[in-house]
Amino acid sequence: MQLINFSKTMIMRREVQRFAELTTDETSDLWLTAQKVGKKLESYHKASSLTFAIQDGPQAGQTVPHVHIHIIPRKSGDFEKNDEIYDALDVKEKEMKQSLDLDKERKDRNIEEMAEEAHEYRKLF
């Protein structure tokens, strides 16, 4: 377990593989953090809605073996049918599973792109 500083608040960080392994306090903290982050991302991306997704276990499409929430800003018309987002997530997860070596850094984006995104999001908090 390690301490990390998130938005001027010290929080405990404990990696677990499955959602059911979280304590009640960790579950509450996870969703409260997702709510806060989602609100900022929705505003930043000028979106009108959010999709929150957890792939809990390998058969659910989880390719990175720790609990995390995907927070996806949504806009009108981004998919013809709203639920198509789940098909798109499934396709992306399958692509990642085929190409992702968990001992190596992901190749989806280069470090400069990820650093720029992190820099922009850091301003939100």
Short mmCIF file of C-alpha atoms in Angstrom, two decimals:
data_model
loop_
_atom_site.label_atom_id
_atom_site.label_comp_id
_atom_site.label_asym_id
_atom_site.label_seq_id
_atom_site.Cartn_x
_atom_site.Cartn_y
_atom_site.Cartn_z
CA MET A 1 0.00 0.00 0.00
CA GLN A 2 1.31 3.48 -0.74
CA LEU A 3 0.18 7.04 -0.16
CA ILE A 4 -0.43 9.30 -3.14
CA ASN A 5 -1.36 12.95 -3.28
CA PHE A 6 -4.54 13.56 -5.30
CA SER A 7 -5.83 17.08 -5.50
CA LYS A 8 -4.12 18.12 -2.26
CA THR A 9 -5.64 15.18 -0.40
CA MET A 10 -3.59 12.22 0.78
CA ILE A 11 -5.22 8.93 -0.11
CA MET A 12 -4.25 5.31 0.32
CA ARG A 13 -3.51 3.33 -2.80
CA ARG A 14 -4.00 -0.42 -2.75
CA GLU A 15 -4.18 -2.30 -6.04
CA VAL A 16 -6.77 -5.05 -6.22
CA GLN A 17 -7.80 -7.10 -9.22
CA ARG A 18 -11.54 -7.33 -8.70
CA PHE A 19 -14.26 -4.90 -7.65
CA ALA A 20 -15.53 -7.21 -4.87
CA GLU A 21 -12.08 -7.05 -3.22
CA LEU A 22 -12.49 -3.33 -2.44
CA THR A 23 -13.44 -2.35 1.08
CA THR A 24 -16.59 -0.32 1.64
CA ASP A 25 -14.49 2.83 2.13
CA GLU A 26 -12.46 2.14 -1.04
CA THR A 27 -15.66 1.57 -3.05
CA SER A 28 -17.08 4.85 -1.78
CA ASP A 29 -13.83 6.71 -2.50
CA LEU A 30 -13.62 5.20 -5.98
CA TRP A 31 -17.11 6.34 -6.97
CA LEU A 32 -16.79 9.75 -5.31
CA THR A 33 -13.53 10.27 -7.22
CA ALA A 34 -15.18 9.09 -10.46
CA GLN A 35 -17.99 11.56 -9.85
CA LYS A 36 -15.55 14.43 -9.33
CA VAL A 37 -13.36 13.50 -12.30
CA GLY A 38 -16.40 12.88 -14.51
CA LYS A 39 -17.84 16.30 -13.75
CA LYS A 40 -14.57 17.98 -14.72
CA LEU A 41 -14.11 15.88 -17.89
CA GLU A 42 -17.67 16.50 -19.02
CA SER A 43 -17.15 20.23 -18.72
CA TYR A 44 -13.66 20.16 -20.27
CA HIS A 45 -14.81 18.16 -23.31
CA LYS A 46 -18.06 20.13 -23.59
CA ALA A 47 -19.96 16.88 -23.33
CA SER A 48 -23.56 16.41 -22.23
CA SER A 49 -23.30 13.00 -20.57
CA LEU A 50 -20.85 10.41 -19.24
CA THR A 51 -20.43 6.66 -19.54
CA PHE A 52 -18.78 4.95 -16.57
CA ALA A 53 -17.52 1.42 -17.23
CA ILE A 54 -15.74 -1.20 -15.16
CA GLN A 55 -14.58 -4.44 -16.77
CA ASP A 56 -14.39 -6.67 -13.72
CA GLY A 57 -12.31 -9.73 -14.60
CA PRO A 58 -10.83 -11.16 -17.81
CA GLN A 59 -14.12 -12.49 -19.21
CA ALA A 60 -15.58 -9.00 -18.82
CA GLY A 61 -12.79 -7.57 -20.99
CA GLN A 62 -10.43 -6.48 -18.21
CA THR A 63 -6.94 -6.36 -19.76
CA VAL A 64 -5.15 -4.50 -16.96
CA PRO A 65 -5.47 -6.57 -13.77
CA HIS A 66 -6.57 -3.91 -11.30
CA VAL A 67 -9.87 -2.20 -10.53
CA HIS A 68 -10.34 1.02 -12.49
CA ILE A 69 -13.22 2.96 -13.98
CA HIS A 70 -13.31 4.17 -17.57
CA ILE A 71 -14.91 7.63 -17.63
CA ILE A 72 -16.01 8.50 -21.15
CA PRO A 73 -17.45 11.93 -21.95
CA ARG A 74 -20.41 11.62 -24.32
CA LYS A 75 -21.97 13.98 -26.83
CA SER A 76 -25.16 13.81 -28.82
CA GLY A 77 -24.63 11.70 -31.92
CA ASP A 78 -21.26 10.23 -30.90
CA PHE A 79 -22.80 6.81 -31.63
CA GLU A 80 -25.87 6.11 -33.71
CA LYS A 81 -27.31 4.12 -30.80
CA ASN A 82 -26.08 5.00 -27.30
CA ASP A 83 -25.32 1.39 -26.32
CA GLU A 84 -22.90 1.02 -29.25
CA ILE A 85 -20.30 2.45 -26.88
CA TYR A 86 -20.09 -1.00 -25.28
CA ASP A 87 -19.38 -2.67 -28.61
CA ALA A 88 -16.65 -0.08 -29.25
CA LEU A 89 -15.18 -0.78 -25.80
CA ASP A 90 -15.24 -4.52 -26.50
CA VAL A 91 -13.40 -4.05 -29.80
CA LYS A 92 -10.76 -1.84 -28.17
CA GLU A 93 -10.29 -4.25 -25.28
CA LYS A 94 -9.85 -7.20 -27.67
CA GLU A 95 -7.28 -5.22 -29.69
CA MET A 96 -5.42 -4.36 -26.50
CA LYS A 97 -5.55 -7.92 -25.20
CA GLN A 98 -3.94 -9.15 -28.42
CA SER A 99 -1.18 -6.55 -28.38
CA LEU A 100 -0.72 -5.63 -24.71
CA ASP A 101 2.24 -7.05 -22.84
CA LEU A 102 1.59 -6.04 -19.24
CA ASP A 103 5.35 -5.88 -18.58
CA LYS A 104 5.82 -3.20 -21.25
CA GLU A 105 4.44 0.27 -21.73
CA ARG A 106 1.35 0.52 -23.91
CA LYS A 107 2.00 1.55 -27.51
CA ASP A 108 -1.35 3.25 -28.16
CA ARG A 109 0.06 6.77 -27.77
CA ASN A 110 3.56 8.13 -27.41
CA ILE A 111 4.86 9.61 -24.17
CA GLU A 112 4.56 13.18 -25.41
CA GLU A 113 0.87 12.71 -26.21
CA MET A 114 0.17 11.17 -22.81
CA ALA A 115 2.18 13.88 -21.03
CA GLU A 116 0.23 16.60 -22.84
CA GLU A 117 -3.08 14.99 -21.92
CA ALA A 118 -1.99 14.64 -18.29
CA HIS A 119 -0.85 18.28 -18.27
CA GLU A 120 -4.23 19.45 -19.57
CA TYR A 121 -6.21 17.31 -17.13
CA ARG A 122 -4.00 18.35 -14.20
CA LYS A 123 -5.22 21.93 -14.73
CA LEU A 124 -8.76 20.76 -13.96
CA PHE A 125 -7.87 19.81 -10.42
#
